[in-house]
Amino acid sequence: MDSPSIRIRSLLGLLAILAVAWLAWSGIYKPLILGLGVVSCLLSVWVAVRIGFFDRAVFSLQVISRLPRYWSWLLPEIAKSSFEVARVILHPKLPISATIVEFDALPPGPVGQAILGNSISLTPGTVTMDVHDGKLRVHCLTRHGAEEIMAGGFNRRAAELTQD
Amino acid sequence: MFFATSIAILVTMALALARAVMGPSVYDRVLAVNMFGTKTALLLSVVAYLYGRPDFLDLALTYALINFVGVLAVLEFFQNRTVSPDLNKNDDVR
Amino acid sequence: MSMMIDIVSWILLLSGGAFVFIGGIGALRMPNFYTRVHAASLTDSMGTILILAGIMLQAGWSLALIKLLAILVFLLLTCPTASYALANAALLSGLKPDAKTLSPDDKGRPTP
């Protein structure tokens, strides 16, 4: 996203999304409220420019179009491991076999690694502890969960999600 | 049913508070407070339907936003605090 | 038909409440910090999804549905970020996790 015209376009896109969200959310069309809306939308865009939101491609439409498939894969995973964690908690002896897994992230960019780390954290029983130089460190509640992470399903899916 | 769910959430909030009081380390306490906050957002959205007042949903969303930013701010504060003794060691630089 | 939707949403609400409660018990029972994070993430992901899905079925097609969807998406985006920040801060401050390490070099053999 180096060329200025694309930057301007994505800036205007963000402004439009914010304006529509404000209008749909408040449902009040009085001058004072609309004025506050204009001010807060412009303020948000200014903050986004200041933190360098438009300096690199953050989200492409391609990624958004692949999201439903990714979520429909992630949801059963969350359900499965929820039952496993619930079983561990309710078991009288607390059969914890805490394991730390370290592996290289397949998605190259920061967005892909963020999605990968967040998906792993979202699944109960596994928490991403550290993302550094493309290496992830994941804390798993049970040995079984750790082996599931090592099998690389998350890594592969996140890479497929964010590839060009 | 909304009633039973809200009772379950309330009990969990009480358990989280207990962990926040007991928690040996600072991070246990922050974890418990974060849990308390997200459960508050859930409780507000359940209560909105329990009492038939959908405007509570806006409060739930606001609470979720504030809770997230608050937890990150508290973490930032404690991270800086754990680093500061190291900074004090090489005082001669300043 | 509306009876069916009611029953499904009740089941979702009750099981969501059960997961939230189990997570709360876990936050008290677990022995150390890193395992407590797992209990909290159980309430954050499964409990949130089930309860909000149950309320959505009750809400039907309305503005409230969009608001509930926004709450759900927002919670699902922020909760893992918050627990990552928490675990990372604890790790950087030197709180040692009591766990074995598995790395891809030694396939399946845990190093002590």
PDB file of N, CA, C and O in Angstrom, chain B residues 1-2 4-5 8-9 11-12 15 18-19 22 24-25 27-28 30-31 34-35 38-39 41-42 45-46 49 57-58 60-61 64-65 68 71-72 75 79 82, chain C residues 10 13-14 17 20-21 23-25 27-28 33 36-37 40 43-44 48 51-52 55 58-59 64 67-68 71 74-75 78-79 81-82 85-86 89-90 92-93:
ATOM      1  N   MET B   1     -35.234 -19.351  32.118  1.00  0.00           N
ATOM      2  CA  MET B   1     -33.916 -19.776  31.650  1.00  0.00           C
ATOM      3  C   MET B   1     -32.896 -18.664  31.748  1.00  0.00           C
ATOM      4  O   MET B   1     -31.757 -18.876  32.140  1.00  0.00           O
ATOM      5  N   PHE B   2     -33.325 -17.425  31.390  1.00  0.00           N
ATOM      6  CA  PHE B   2     -32.411 -16.297  31.555  1.00  0.00           C
ATOM      7  C   PHE B   2     -32.013 -16.170  33.018  1.00  0.00           C
ATOM      8  O   PHE B   2     -30.869 -15.861  33.348  1.00  0.00           O
ATOM      9  N   ALA B   4     -31.768 -18.621  35.315  1.00  0.00           N
ATOM     10  CA  ALA B   4     -30.782 -19.636  35.689  1.00  0.00           C
ATOM     11  C   ALA B   4     -29.401 -19.255  35.165  1.00  0.00           C
ATOM     12  O   ALA B   4     -28.394 -19.342  35.883  1.00  0.00           O
ATOM     13  N   THR B   5     -29.355 -18.781  33.901  1.00  0.00           N
ATOM     14  CA  THR B   5     -28.062 -18.398  33.326  1.00  0.00           C
ATOM     15  C   THR B   5     -27.440 -17.243  34.090  1.00  0.00           C
ATOM     16  O   THR B   5     -26.238 -17.239  34.368  1.00  0.00           O
ATOM     17  N   ALA B   8     -25.924 -18.455  37.237  1.00  0.00           N
ATOM     18  CA  ALA B   8     -24.640 -19.125  36.991  1.00  0.00           C
ATOM     19  C   ALA B   8     -23.532 -18.090  36.782  1.00  0.00           C
ATOM     20  O   ALA B   8     -22.429 -18.221  37.335  1.00  0.00           O
ATOM     21  N   ILE B   9     -23.836 -17.040  36.001  1.00  0.00           N
ATOM     22  CA  ILE B   9     -22.811 -16.019  35.750  1.00  0.00           C
ATOM     23  C   ILE B   9     -22.466 -15.290  37.036  1.00  0.00           C
ATOM     24  O   ILE B   9     -21.293 -15.016  37.325  1.00  0.00           O
ATOM     25  N   VAL B  11     -22.638 -16.415  40.138  1.00  0.00           N
ATOM     26  CA  VAL B  11     -21.817 -17.271  40.995  1.00  0.00           C
ATOM     27  C   VAL B  11     -20.380 -17.275  40.497  1.00  0.00           C
ATOM     28  O   VAL B  11     -19.420 -17.178  41.280  1.00  0.00           O
ATOM     29  N   THR B  12     -20.213 -17.361  39.154  1.00  0.00           N
ATOM     30  CA  THR B  12     -18.854 -17.350  38.600  1.00  0.00           C
ATOM     31  C   THR B  12     -18.145 -16.040  38.900  1.00  0.00           C
ATOM     32  O   THR B  12     -16.947 -16.027  39.202  1.00  0.00           O
ATOM     33  N   LEU B  15     -16.886 -16.304  42.323  1.00  0.00           N
ATOM     34  CA  LEU B  15     -15.686 -17.145  42.373  1.00  0.00           C
ATOM     35  C   LEU B  15     -14.469 -16.366  41.865  1.00  0.00           C
ATOM     36  O   LEU B  15     -13.373 -16.461  42.440  1.00  0.00           O
ATOM     37  N   ALA B  18     -13.303 -14.116  44.488  1.00  0.00           N
ATOM     38  CA  ALA B  18     -12.555 -14.851  45.507  1.00  0.00           C
ATOM     39  C   ALA B  18     -11.123 -15.064  45.053  1.00  0.00           C
ATOM     40  O   ALA B  18     -10.170 -14.881  45.822  1.00  0.00           O
ATOM     41  N   ARG B  19     -10.959 -15.416  43.759  1.00  0.00           N
ATOM     42  CA  ARG B  19      -9.609 -15.612  43.226  1.00  0.00           C
ATOM     43  C   ARG B  19      -8.836 -14.289  43.227  1.00  0.00           C
ATOM     44  O   ARG B  19      -7.638 -14.256  43.505  1.00  0.00           O
ATOM     45  N   MET B  22      -7.710 -13.871  46.800  1.00  0.00           N
ATOM     46  CA  MET B  22      -6.730 -14.864  47.231  1.00  0.00           C
ATOM     47  C   MET B  22      -5.434 -14.784  46.440  1.00  0.00           C
ATOM     48  O   MET B  22      -4.353 -14.949  46.989  1.00  0.00           O
ATOM     49  N   PRO B  24      -2.225 -15.404  44.592  1.00  0.00           N
ATOM     50  CA  PRO B  24      -0.897 -15.138  45.135  1.00  0.00           C
ATOM     51  C   PRO B  24      -0.155 -14.042  44.380  1.00  0.00           C
ATOM     52  O   PRO B  24       0.437 -13.171  44.990  1.00  0.00           O
ATOM     53  N   SER B  25      -0.193 -14.073  43.043  1.00  0.00           N
ATOM     54  CA  SER B  25       0.586 -13.077  42.296  1.00  0.00           C
ATOM     55  C   SER B  25      -0.331 -11.994  41.743  1.00  0.00           C
ATOM     56  O   SER B  25      -1.554 -12.133  41.719  1.00  0.00           O
ATOM     57  N   TYR B  27      -0.587 -11.232  38.697  1.00  0.00           N
ATOM     58  CA  TYR B  27      -1.189 -11.663  37.444  1.00  0.00           C
ATOM     59  C   TYR B  27      -2.444 -12.480  37.694  1.00  0.00           C
ATOM     60  O   TYR B  27      -3.398 -12.412  36.915  1.00  0.00           O
ATOM     61  N   ASP B  28      -2.463 -13.245  38.797  1.00  0.00           N
ATOM     62  CA  ASP B  28      -3.693 -13.955  39.151  1.00  0.00           C
ATOM     63  C   ASP B  28      -4.825 -12.964  39.371  1.00  0.00           C
ATOM     64  O   ASP B  28      -5.957 -13.174  38.930  1.00  0.00           O
ATOM     65  N   VAL B  30      -5.081  -9.854  38.184  1.00  0.00           N
ATOM     66  CA  VAL B  30      -5.506  -9.216  36.930  1.00  0.00           C
ATOM     67  C   VAL B  30      -6.354 -10.180  36.117  1.00  0.00           C
ATOM     68  O   VAL B  30      -7.364  -9.794  35.519  1.00  0.00           O
ATOM     69  N   LEU B  31      -5.955 -11.471  36.107  1.00  0.00           N
ATOM     70  CA  LEU B  31      -6.739 -12.478  35.382  1.00  0.00           C
ATOM     71  C   LEU B  31      -8.154 -12.547  35.931  1.00  0.00           C
ATOM     72  O   LEU B  31      -9.129 -12.557  35.169  1.00  0.00           O
ATOM     73  N   ASN B  34     -10.114  -9.480  34.927  1.00  0.00           N
ATOM     74  CA  ASN B  34     -10.488  -9.560  33.522  1.00  0.00           C
ATOM     75  C   ASN B  34     -11.683 -10.485  33.334  1.00  0.00           C
ATOM     76  O   ASN B  34     -12.629 -10.171  32.614  1.00  0.00           O
ATOM     77  N   MET B  35     -11.643 -11.630  34.018  1.00  0.00           N
ATOM     78  CA  MET B  35     -12.752 -12.588  33.957  1.00  0.00           C
ATOM     79  C   MET B  35     -14.027 -11.938  34.480  1.00  0.00           C
ATOM     80  O   MET B  35     -15.097 -12.055  33.881  1.00  0.00           O
ATOM     81  N   THR B  38     -15.410  -9.507  31.760  1.00  0.00           N
ATOM     82  CA  THR B  38     -16.097 -10.108  30.610  1.00  0.00           C
ATOM     83  C   THR B  38     -17.415 -10.752  31.047  1.00  0.00           C
ATOM     84  O   THR B  38     -18.385 -10.743  30.303  1.00  0.00           O
ATOM     85  N   LYS B  39     -17.423 -11.312  32.272  1.00  0.00           N
ATOM     86  CA  LYS B  39     -18.675 -11.886  32.754  1.00  0.00           C
ATOM     87  C   LYS B  39     -19.705 -10.802  33.014  1.00  0.00           C
ATOM     88  O   LYS B  39     -20.897 -11.031  32.851  1.00  0.00           O
ATOM     89  N   ALA B  41     -20.077  -8.129  31.147  1.00  0.00           N
ATOM     90  CA  ALA B  41     -20.662  -7.850  29.834  1.00  0.00           C
ATOM     91  C   ALA B  41     -21.694  -8.917  29.479  1.00  0.00           C
ATOM     92  O   ALA B  41     -22.783  -8.605  28.985  1.00  0.00           O
ATOM     93  N   LEU B  42     -21.364 -10.187  29.753  1.00  0.00           N
ATOM     94  CA  LEU B  42     -22.321 -11.267  29.482  1.00  0.00           C
ATOM     95  C   LEU B  42     -23.574 -11.108  30.333  1.00  0.00           C
ATOM     96  O   LEU B  42     -24.698 -11.236  29.848  1.00  0.00           O
ATOM     97  N   SER B  45     -25.931  -8.513  29.091  1.00  0.00           N
ATOM     98  CA  SER B  45     -26.757  -8.869  27.939  1.00  0.00           C
ATOM     99  C   SER B  45     -27.830  -9.890  28.320  1.00  0.00           C
ATOM    100  O   SER B  45     -28.909  -9.895  27.720  1.00  0.00           O
ATOM    101  N   VAL B  46     -27.560 -10.746  29.314  1.00  0.00           N
ATOM    102  CA  VAL B  46     -28.620 -11.664  29.758  1.00  0.00           C
ATOM    103  C   VAL B  46     -29.709 -10.885  30.485  1.00  0.00           C
ATOM    104  O   VAL B  46     -30.907 -11.096  30.258  1.00  0.00           O
ATOM    105  N   TYR B  49     -32.456  -9.192  28.535  1.00  0.00           N
ATOM    106  CA  TYR B  49     -33.614  -9.981  28.122  1.00  0.00           C
ATOM    107  C   TYR B  49     -34.417 -10.492  29.309  1.00  0.00           C
ATOM    108  O   TYR B  49     -35.620 -10.706  29.193  1.00  0.00           O
ATOM    109  N   LEU B  57     -28.028  -3.690  26.163  1.00  0.00           N
ATOM    110  CA  LEU B  57     -27.005  -4.251  25.276  1.00  0.00           C
ATOM    111  C   LEU B  57     -25.917  -3.228  24.986  1.00  0.00           C
ATOM    112  O   LEU B  57     -24.739  -3.574  24.873  1.00  0.00           O
ATOM    113  N   ASP B  58     -26.309  -1.952  24.878  1.00  0.00           N
ATOM    114  CA  ASP B  58     -25.307  -0.905  24.641  1.00  0.00           C
ATOM    115  C   ASP B  58     -24.344  -0.827  25.819  1.00  0.00           C
ATOM    116  O   ASP B  58     -23.136  -0.686  25.656  1.00  0.00           O
ATOM    117  N   ALA B  60     -23.587  -3.279  27.770  1.00  0.00           N
ATOM    118  CA  ALA B  60     -22.723  -4.460  27.717  1.00  0.00           C
ATOM    119  C   ALA B  60     -21.553  -4.222  26.780  1.00  0.00           C
ATOM    120  O   ALA B  60     -20.400  -4.530  27.108  1.00  0.00           O
ATOM    121  N   LEU B  61     -21.847  -3.655  25.611  1.00  0.00           N
ATOM    122  CA  LEU B  61     -20.780  -3.404  24.635  1.00  0.00           C
ATOM    123  C   LEU B  61     -19.763  -2.419  25.199  1.00  0.00           C
ATOM    124  O   LEU B  61     -18.551  -2.632  25.114  1.00  0.00           O
ATOM    125  N   ALA B  64     -17.582  -4.086  27.743  1.00  0.00           N
ATOM    126  CA  ALA B  64     -16.560  -4.948  27.146  1.00  0.00           C
ATOM    127  C   ALA B  64     -15.383  -4.112  26.645  1.00  0.00           C
ATOM    128  O   ALA B  64     -14.218  -4.462  26.855  1.00  0.00           O
ATOM    129  N   LEU B  65     -15.699  -2.981  25.984  1.00  0.00           N
ATOM    130  CA  LEU B  65     -14.634  -2.094  25.468  1.00  0.00           C
ATOM    131  C   LEU B  65     -13.763  -1.579  26.601  1.00  0.00           C
ATOM    132  O   LEU B  65     -12.534  -1.664  26.560  1.00  0.00           O
ATOM    133  N   PHE B  68     -11.491  -4.253  28.316  1.00  0.00           N
ATOM    134  CA  PHE B  68     -10.318  -4.647  27.541  1.00  0.00           C
ATOM    135  C   PHE B  68      -9.207  -3.609  27.675  1.00  0.00           C
ATOM    136  O   PHE B  68      -8.056  -3.927  28.016  1.00  0.00           O
ATOM    137  N   VAL B  71      -7.725  -3.564  31.247  1.00  0.00           N
ATOM    138  CA  VAL B  71      -6.791  -4.642  31.571  1.00  0.00           C
ATOM    139  C   VAL B  71      -5.434  -4.404  30.927  1.00  0.00           C
ATOM    140  O   VAL B  71      -4.384  -4.573  31.555  1.00  0.00           O
ATOM    141  N   LEU B  72      -5.454  -3.959  29.641  1.00  0.00           N
ATOM    142  CA  LEU B  72      -4.178  -3.698  28.974  1.00  0.00           C
ATOM    143  C   LEU B  72      -3.421  -2.582  29.679  1.00  0.00           C
ATOM    144  O   LEU B  72      -2.201  -2.656  29.860  1.00  0.00           O
ATOM    145  N   LEU B  75      -1.878  -3.922  32.876  1.00  0.00           N
ATOM    146  CA  LEU B  75      -0.724  -4.775  32.568  1.00  0.00           C
ATOM    147  C   LEU B  75       0.488  -3.935  32.214  1.00  0.00           C
ATOM    148  O   LEU B  75       1.606  -4.219  32.651  1.00  0.00           O
ATOM    149  N   GLN B  79       4.042  -4.098  34.072  1.00  0.00           N
ATOM    150  CA  GLN B  79       5.244  -4.448  33.325  1.00  0.00           C
ATOM    151  C   GLN B  79       6.320  -3.393  33.536  1.00  0.00           C
ATOM    152  O   GLN B  79       7.473  -3.707  33.768  1.00  0.00           O
ATOM    153  N   THR B  82       7.920  -3.796  36.953  1.00  0.00           N
ATOM    154  CA  THR B  82       8.889  -4.860  37.150  1.00  0.00           C
ATOM    155  C   THR B  82      10.212  -4.534  36.465  1.00  0.00           C
ATOM    156  O   THR B  82      11.241  -5.058  36.839  1.00  0.00           O
TER     157      THR B  82
ATOM    158  N   TRP C  10     -32.956 -22.325  24.952  1.00  0.00           N
ATOM    159  CA  TRP C  10     -32.819 -22.681  26.368  1.00  0.00           C
ATOM    160  C   TRP C  10     -31.629 -23.601  26.589  1.00  0.00           C
ATOM    161  O   TRP C  10     -30.862 -23.430  27.537  1.00  0.00           O
ATOM    162  N   LEU C  13     -28.516 -21.577  26.350  1.00  0.00           N
ATOM    163  CA  LEU C  13     -28.298 -20.722  27.521  1.00  0.00           C
ATOM    164  C   LEU C  13     -27.854 -21.551  28.718  1.00  0.00           C
ATOM    165  O   LEU C  13     -26.923 -21.175  29.441  1.00  0.00           O
ATOM    166  N   LEU C  14     -28.532 -22.697  28.929  1.00  0.00           N
ATOM    167  CA  LEU C  14     -28.186 -23.502  30.110  1.00  0.00           C
ATOM    168  C   LEU C  14     -26.796 -24.087  29.990  1.00  0.00           C
ATOM    169  O   LEU C  14     -26.016 -24.067  30.951  1.00  0.00           O
ATOM    170  N   GLY C  17     -24.313 -21.394  30.570  1.00  0.00           N
ATOM    171  CA  GLY C  17     -24.187 -21.124  31.999  1.00  0.00           C
ATOM    172  C   GLY C  17     -23.366 -22.190  32.696  1.00  0.00           C
ATOM    173  O   GLY C  17     -22.529 -21.881  33.562  1.00  0.00           O
ATOM    174  N   VAL C  20     -19.710 -21.599  31.921  1.00  0.00           N
ATOM    175  CA  VAL C  20     -19.208 -20.456  32.676  1.00  0.00           C
ATOM    176  C   VAL C  20     -18.947 -20.860  34.123  1.00  0.00           C
ATOM    177  O   VAL C  20     -17.912 -20.523  34.717  1.00  0.00           O
ATOM    178  N   PHE C  21     -19.887 -21.633  34.690  1.00  0.00           N
ATOM    179  CA  PHE C  21     -19.742 -22.048  36.077  1.00  0.00           C
ATOM    180  C   PHE C  21     -18.538 -22.970  36.250  1.00  0.00           C
ATOM    181  O   PHE C  21     -17.749 -22.817  37.206  1.00  0.00           O
ATOM    182  N   GLY C  23     -15.893 -23.036  34.410  1.00  0.00           N
ATOM    183  CA  GLY C  23     -14.694 -22.202  34.312  1.00  0.00           C
ATOM    184  C   GLY C  23     -14.410 -21.478  35.617  1.00  0.00           C
ATOM    185  O   GLY C  23     -13.261 -21.339  36.035  1.00  0.00           O
ATOM    186  N   GLY C  24     -15.482 -21.001  36.283  1.00  0.00           N
ATOM    187  CA  GLY C  24     -15.314 -20.334  37.567  1.00  0.00           C
ATOM    188  C   GLY C  24     -14.739 -21.262  38.617  1.00  0.00           C
ATOM    189  O   GLY C  24     -13.837 -20.881  39.379  1.00  0.00           O
ATOM    190  N   ILE C  25     -15.253 -22.512  38.637  1.00  0.00           N
ATOM    191  CA  ILE C  25     -14.688 -23.498  39.562  1.00  0.00           C
ATOM    192  C   ILE C  25     -13.219 -23.723  39.248  1.00  0.00           C
ATOM    193  O   ILE C  25     -12.363 -23.767  40.140  1.00  0.00           O
ATOM    194  N   ALA C  27     -11.098 -21.708  37.888  1.00  0.00           N
ATOM    195  CA  ALA C  27     -10.248 -20.583  38.300  1.00  0.00           C
ATOM    196  C   ALA C  27      -9.887 -20.683  39.774  1.00  0.00           C
ATOM    197  O   ALA C  27      -8.851 -20.187  40.199  1.00  0.00           O
ATOM    198  N   LEU C  28     -10.757 -21.310  40.562  1.00  0.00           N
ATOM    199  CA  LEU C  28     -10.427 -21.492  41.979  1.00  0.00           C
ATOM    200  C   LEU C  28      -9.576 -22.735  42.221  1.00  0.00           C
ATOM    201  O   LEU C  28      -8.684 -22.736  43.062  1.00  0.00           O
ATOM    202  N   PHE C  33      -0.756 -20.186  38.084  1.00  0.00           N
ATOM    203  CA  PHE C  33      -1.303 -19.117  37.252  1.00  0.00           C
ATOM    204  C   PHE C  33      -1.611 -19.561  35.830  1.00  0.00           C
ATOM    205  O   PHE C  33      -2.698 -19.319  35.314  1.00  0.00           O
ATOM    206  N   ARG C  36      -4.658 -21.498  35.432  1.00  0.00           N
ATOM    207  CA  ARG C  36      -5.879 -20.708  35.654  1.00  0.00           C
ATOM    208  C   ARG C  36      -6.285 -19.946  34.404  1.00  0.00           C
ATOM    209  O   ARG C  36      -7.472 -19.711  34.169  1.00  0.00           O
ATOM    210  N   VAL C  37      -5.283 -19.554  33.601  1.00  0.00           N
ATOM    211  CA  VAL C  37      -5.616 -18.867  32.347  1.00  0.00           C
ATOM    212  C   VAL C  37      -6.508 -19.752  31.484  1.00  0.00           C
ATOM    213  O   VAL C  37      -7.444 -19.278  30.848  1.00  0.00           O
ATOM    214  N   ALA C  40     -10.056 -19.597  32.725  1.00  0.00           N
ATOM    215  CA  ALA C  40     -10.692 -18.332  32.344  1.00  0.00           C
ATOM    216  C   ALA C  40     -11.030 -18.329  30.865  1.00  0.00           C
ATOM    217  O   ALA C  40     -12.081 -17.831  30.464  1.00  0.00           O
ATOM    218  N   THR C  43     -14.399 -19.978  30.077  1.00  0.00           N
ATOM    219  CA  THR C  43     -15.582 -19.131  30.220  1.00  0.00           C
ATOM    220  C   THR C  43     -15.629 -18.092  29.116  1.00  0.00           C
ATOM    221  O   THR C  43     -16.686 -17.706  28.661  1.00  0.00           O
ATOM    222  N   ASP C  44     -14.436 -17.633  28.678  1.00  0.00           N
ATOM    223  CA  ASP C  44     -14.416 -16.567  27.695  1.00  0.00           C
ATOM    224  C   ASP C  44     -14.888 -17.029  26.328  1.00  0.00           C
ATOM    225  O   ASP C  44     -15.616 -16.318  25.654  1.00  0.00           O
ATOM    226  N   THR C  48     -19.183 -17.670  26.337  1.00  0.00           N
ATOM    227  CA  THR C  48     -19.661 -16.486  25.617  1.00  0.00           C
ATOM    228  C   THR C  48     -20.411 -16.878  24.354  1.00  0.00           C
ATOM    229  O   THR C  48     -21.508 -16.365  24.097  1.00  0.00           O
ATOM    230  N   ILE C  51     -23.921 -18.626  25.314  1.00  0.00           N
ATOM    231  CA  ILE C  51     -24.919 -17.739  25.916  1.00  0.00           C
ATOM    232  C   ILE C  51     -25.399 -16.704  24.905  1.00  0.00           C
ATOM    233  O   ILE C  51     -26.602 -16.486  24.739  1.00  0.00           O
ATOM    234  N   LEU C  52     -24.457 -16.074  24.194  1.00  0.00           N
ATOM    235  CA  LEU C  52     -24.881 -15.042  23.247  1.00  0.00           C
ATOM    236  C   LEU C  52     -25.658 -15.658  22.089  1.00  0.00           C
ATOM    237  O   LEU C  52     -26.607 -15.043  21.587  1.00  0.00           O
ATOM    238  N   ILE C  55     -29.183 -16.076  23.379  1.00  0.00           N
ATOM    239  CA  ILE C  55     -29.931 -14.804  23.415  1.00  0.00           C
ATOM    240  C   ILE C  55     -30.301 -14.372  22.003  1.00  0.00           C
ATOM    241  O   ILE C  55     -31.392 -13.855  21.765  1.00  0.00           O
ATOM    242  N   GLN C  58     -33.426 -15.823  20.824  1.00  0.00           N
ATOM    243  CA  GLN C  58     -34.581 -15.163  21.425  1.00  0.00           C
ATOM    244  C   GLN C  58     -34.839 -13.798  20.802  1.00  0.00           C
ATOM    245  O   GLN C  58     -35.981 -13.348  20.736  1.00  0.00           O
ATOM    246  N   ALA C  59     -33.765 -13.122  20.365  1.00  0.00           N
ATOM    247  CA  ALA C  59     -33.923 -11.763  19.865  1.00  0.00           C
ATOM    248  C   ALA C  59     -34.624 -11.733  18.521  1.00  0.00           C
ATOM    249  O   ALA C  59     -35.416 -10.846  18.244  1.00  0.00           O
ATOM    250  N   ALA C  64     -31.375  -5.553  17.836  1.00  0.00           N
ATOM    251  CA  ALA C  64     -30.716  -6.204  18.966  1.00  0.00           C
ATOM    252  C   ALA C  64     -29.807  -7.329  18.493  1.00  0.00           C
ATOM    253  O   ALA C  64     -28.746  -7.561  19.075  1.00  0.00           O
ATOM    254  N   LYS C  67     -26.568  -5.869  17.518  1.00  0.00           N
ATOM    255  CA  LYS C  67     -25.808  -5.479  18.696  1.00  0.00           C
ATOM    256  C   LYS C  67     -25.191  -6.695  19.372  1.00  0.00           C
ATOM    257  O   LYS C  67     -24.020  -6.677  19.772  1.00  0.00           O
ATOM    258  N   LEU C  68     -25.972  -7.785  19.483  1.00  0.00           N
ATOM    259  CA  LEU C  68     -25.452  -9.002  20.113  1.00  0.00           C
ATOM    260  C   LEU C  68     -24.284  -9.552  19.313  1.00  0.00           C
ATOM    261  O   LEU C  68     -23.281 -10.006  19.872  1.00  0.00           O
ATOM    262  N   ILE C  71     -21.291  -7.531  20.075  1.00  0.00           N
ATOM    263  CA  ILE C  71     -20.718  -7.892  21.376  1.00  0.00           C
ATOM    264  C   ILE C  71     -19.925  -9.190  21.255  1.00  0.00           C
ATOM    265  O   ILE C  71     -18.808  -9.308  21.759  1.00  0.00           O
ATOM    266  N   PHE C  74     -16.716  -8.727  19.264  1.00  0.00           N
ATOM    267  CA  PHE C  74     -15.755  -7.945  20.025  1.00  0.00           C
ATOM    268  C   PHE C  74     -15.136  -8.757  21.150  1.00  0.00           C
ATOM    269  O   PHE C  74     -13.918  -8.752  21.352  1.00  0.00           O
ATOM    270  N   LEU C  75     -15.978  -9.512  21.876  1.00  0.00           N
ATOM    271  CA  LEU C  75     -15.436 -10.332  22.975  1.00  0.00           C
ATOM    272  C   LEU C  75     -14.490 -11.392  22.438  1.00  0.00           C
ATOM    273  O   LEU C  75     -13.432 -11.655  23.017  1.00  0.00           O
ATOM    274  N   THR C  78     -11.163  -9.694  21.571  1.00  0.00           N
ATOM    275  CA  THR C  78     -10.348  -9.108  22.632  1.00  0.00           C
ATOM    276  C   THR C  78      -9.913 -10.118  23.686  1.00  0.00           C
ATOM    277  O   THR C  78      -8.835  -9.964  24.253  1.00  0.00           O
ATOM    278  N   CYS C  79     -10.728 -11.139  23.964  1.00  0.00           N
ATOM    279  CA  CYS C  79     -10.365 -12.050  25.053  1.00  0.00           C
ATOM    280  C   CYS C  79      -9.034 -12.764  24.819  1.00  0.00           C
ATOM    281  O   CYS C  79      -8.194 -12.786  25.716  1.00  0.00           O
ATOM    282  N   THR C  81      -6.613 -11.733  23.002  1.00  0.00           N
ATOM    283  CA  THR C  81      -5.559 -10.712  23.066  1.00  0.00           C
ATOM    284  C   THR C  81      -5.225 -10.393  24.517  1.00  0.00           C
ATOM    285  O   THR C  81      -4.045 -10.290  24.885  1.00  0.00           O
ATOM    286  N   ALA C  82      -6.274 -10.264  25.348  1.00  0.00           N
ATOM    287  CA  ALA C  82      -6.032  -9.955  26.760  1.00  0.00           C
ATOM    288  C   ALA C  82      -5.294 -11.101  27.434  1.00  0.00           C
ATOM    289  O   ALA C  82      -4.348 -10.871  28.198  1.00  0.00           O
ATOM    290  N   ALA C  85      -1.705 -11.055  26.368  1.00  0.00           N
ATOM    291  CA  ALA C  85      -0.960  -9.983  27.036  1.00  0.00           C
ATOM    292  C   ALA C  85      -0.643 -10.368  28.473  1.00  0.00           C
ATOM    293  O   ALA C  85       0.462 -10.143  28.969  1.00  0.00           O
ATOM    294  N   LEU C  86      -1.624 -11.009  29.125  1.00  0.00           N
ATOM    295  CA  LEU C  86      -1.444 -11.418  30.517  1.00  0.00           C
ATOM    296  C   LEU C  86      -0.354 -12.481  30.650  1.00  0.00           C
ATOM    297  O   LEU C  86       0.575 -12.354  31.462  1.00  0.00           O
ATOM    298  N   ALA C  89       3.061 -11.019  29.819  1.00  0.00           N
ATOM    299  CA  ALA C  89       3.583 -10.166  30.890  1.00  0.00           C
ATOM    300  C   ALA C  89       4.098 -11.016  32.035  1.00  0.00           C
ATOM    301  O   ALA C  89       5.171 -10.753  32.596  1.00  0.00           O
ATOM    302  N   ALA C  90       3.350 -12.089  32.373  1.00  0.00           N
ATOM    303  CA  ALA C  90       3.781 -12.963  33.461  1.00  0.00           C
ATOM    304  C   ALA C  90       5.082 -13.661  33.099  1.00  0.00           C
ATOM    305  O   ALA C  90       5.993 -13.802  33.918  1.00  0.00           O
ATOM    306  N   LEU C  92       7.412 -12.627  30.918  1.00  0.00           N
ATOM    307  CA  LEU C  92       8.523 -11.680  30.870  1.00  0.00           C
ATOM    308  C   LEU C  92       8.960 -11.259  32.259  1.00  0.00           C
ATOM    309  O   LEU C  92      10.130 -10.954  32.486  1.00  0.00           O
ATOM    310  N   SER C  93       8.011 -11.239  33.218  1.00  0.00           N
ATOM    311  CA  SER C  93       8.385 -10.836  34.567  1.00  0.00           C
ATOM    312  C   SER C  93       9.055 -11.978  35.310  1.00  0.00           C
ATOM    313  O   SER C  93       9.455 -11.817  36.460  1.00  0.00           O
TER     314      SER C  93
END
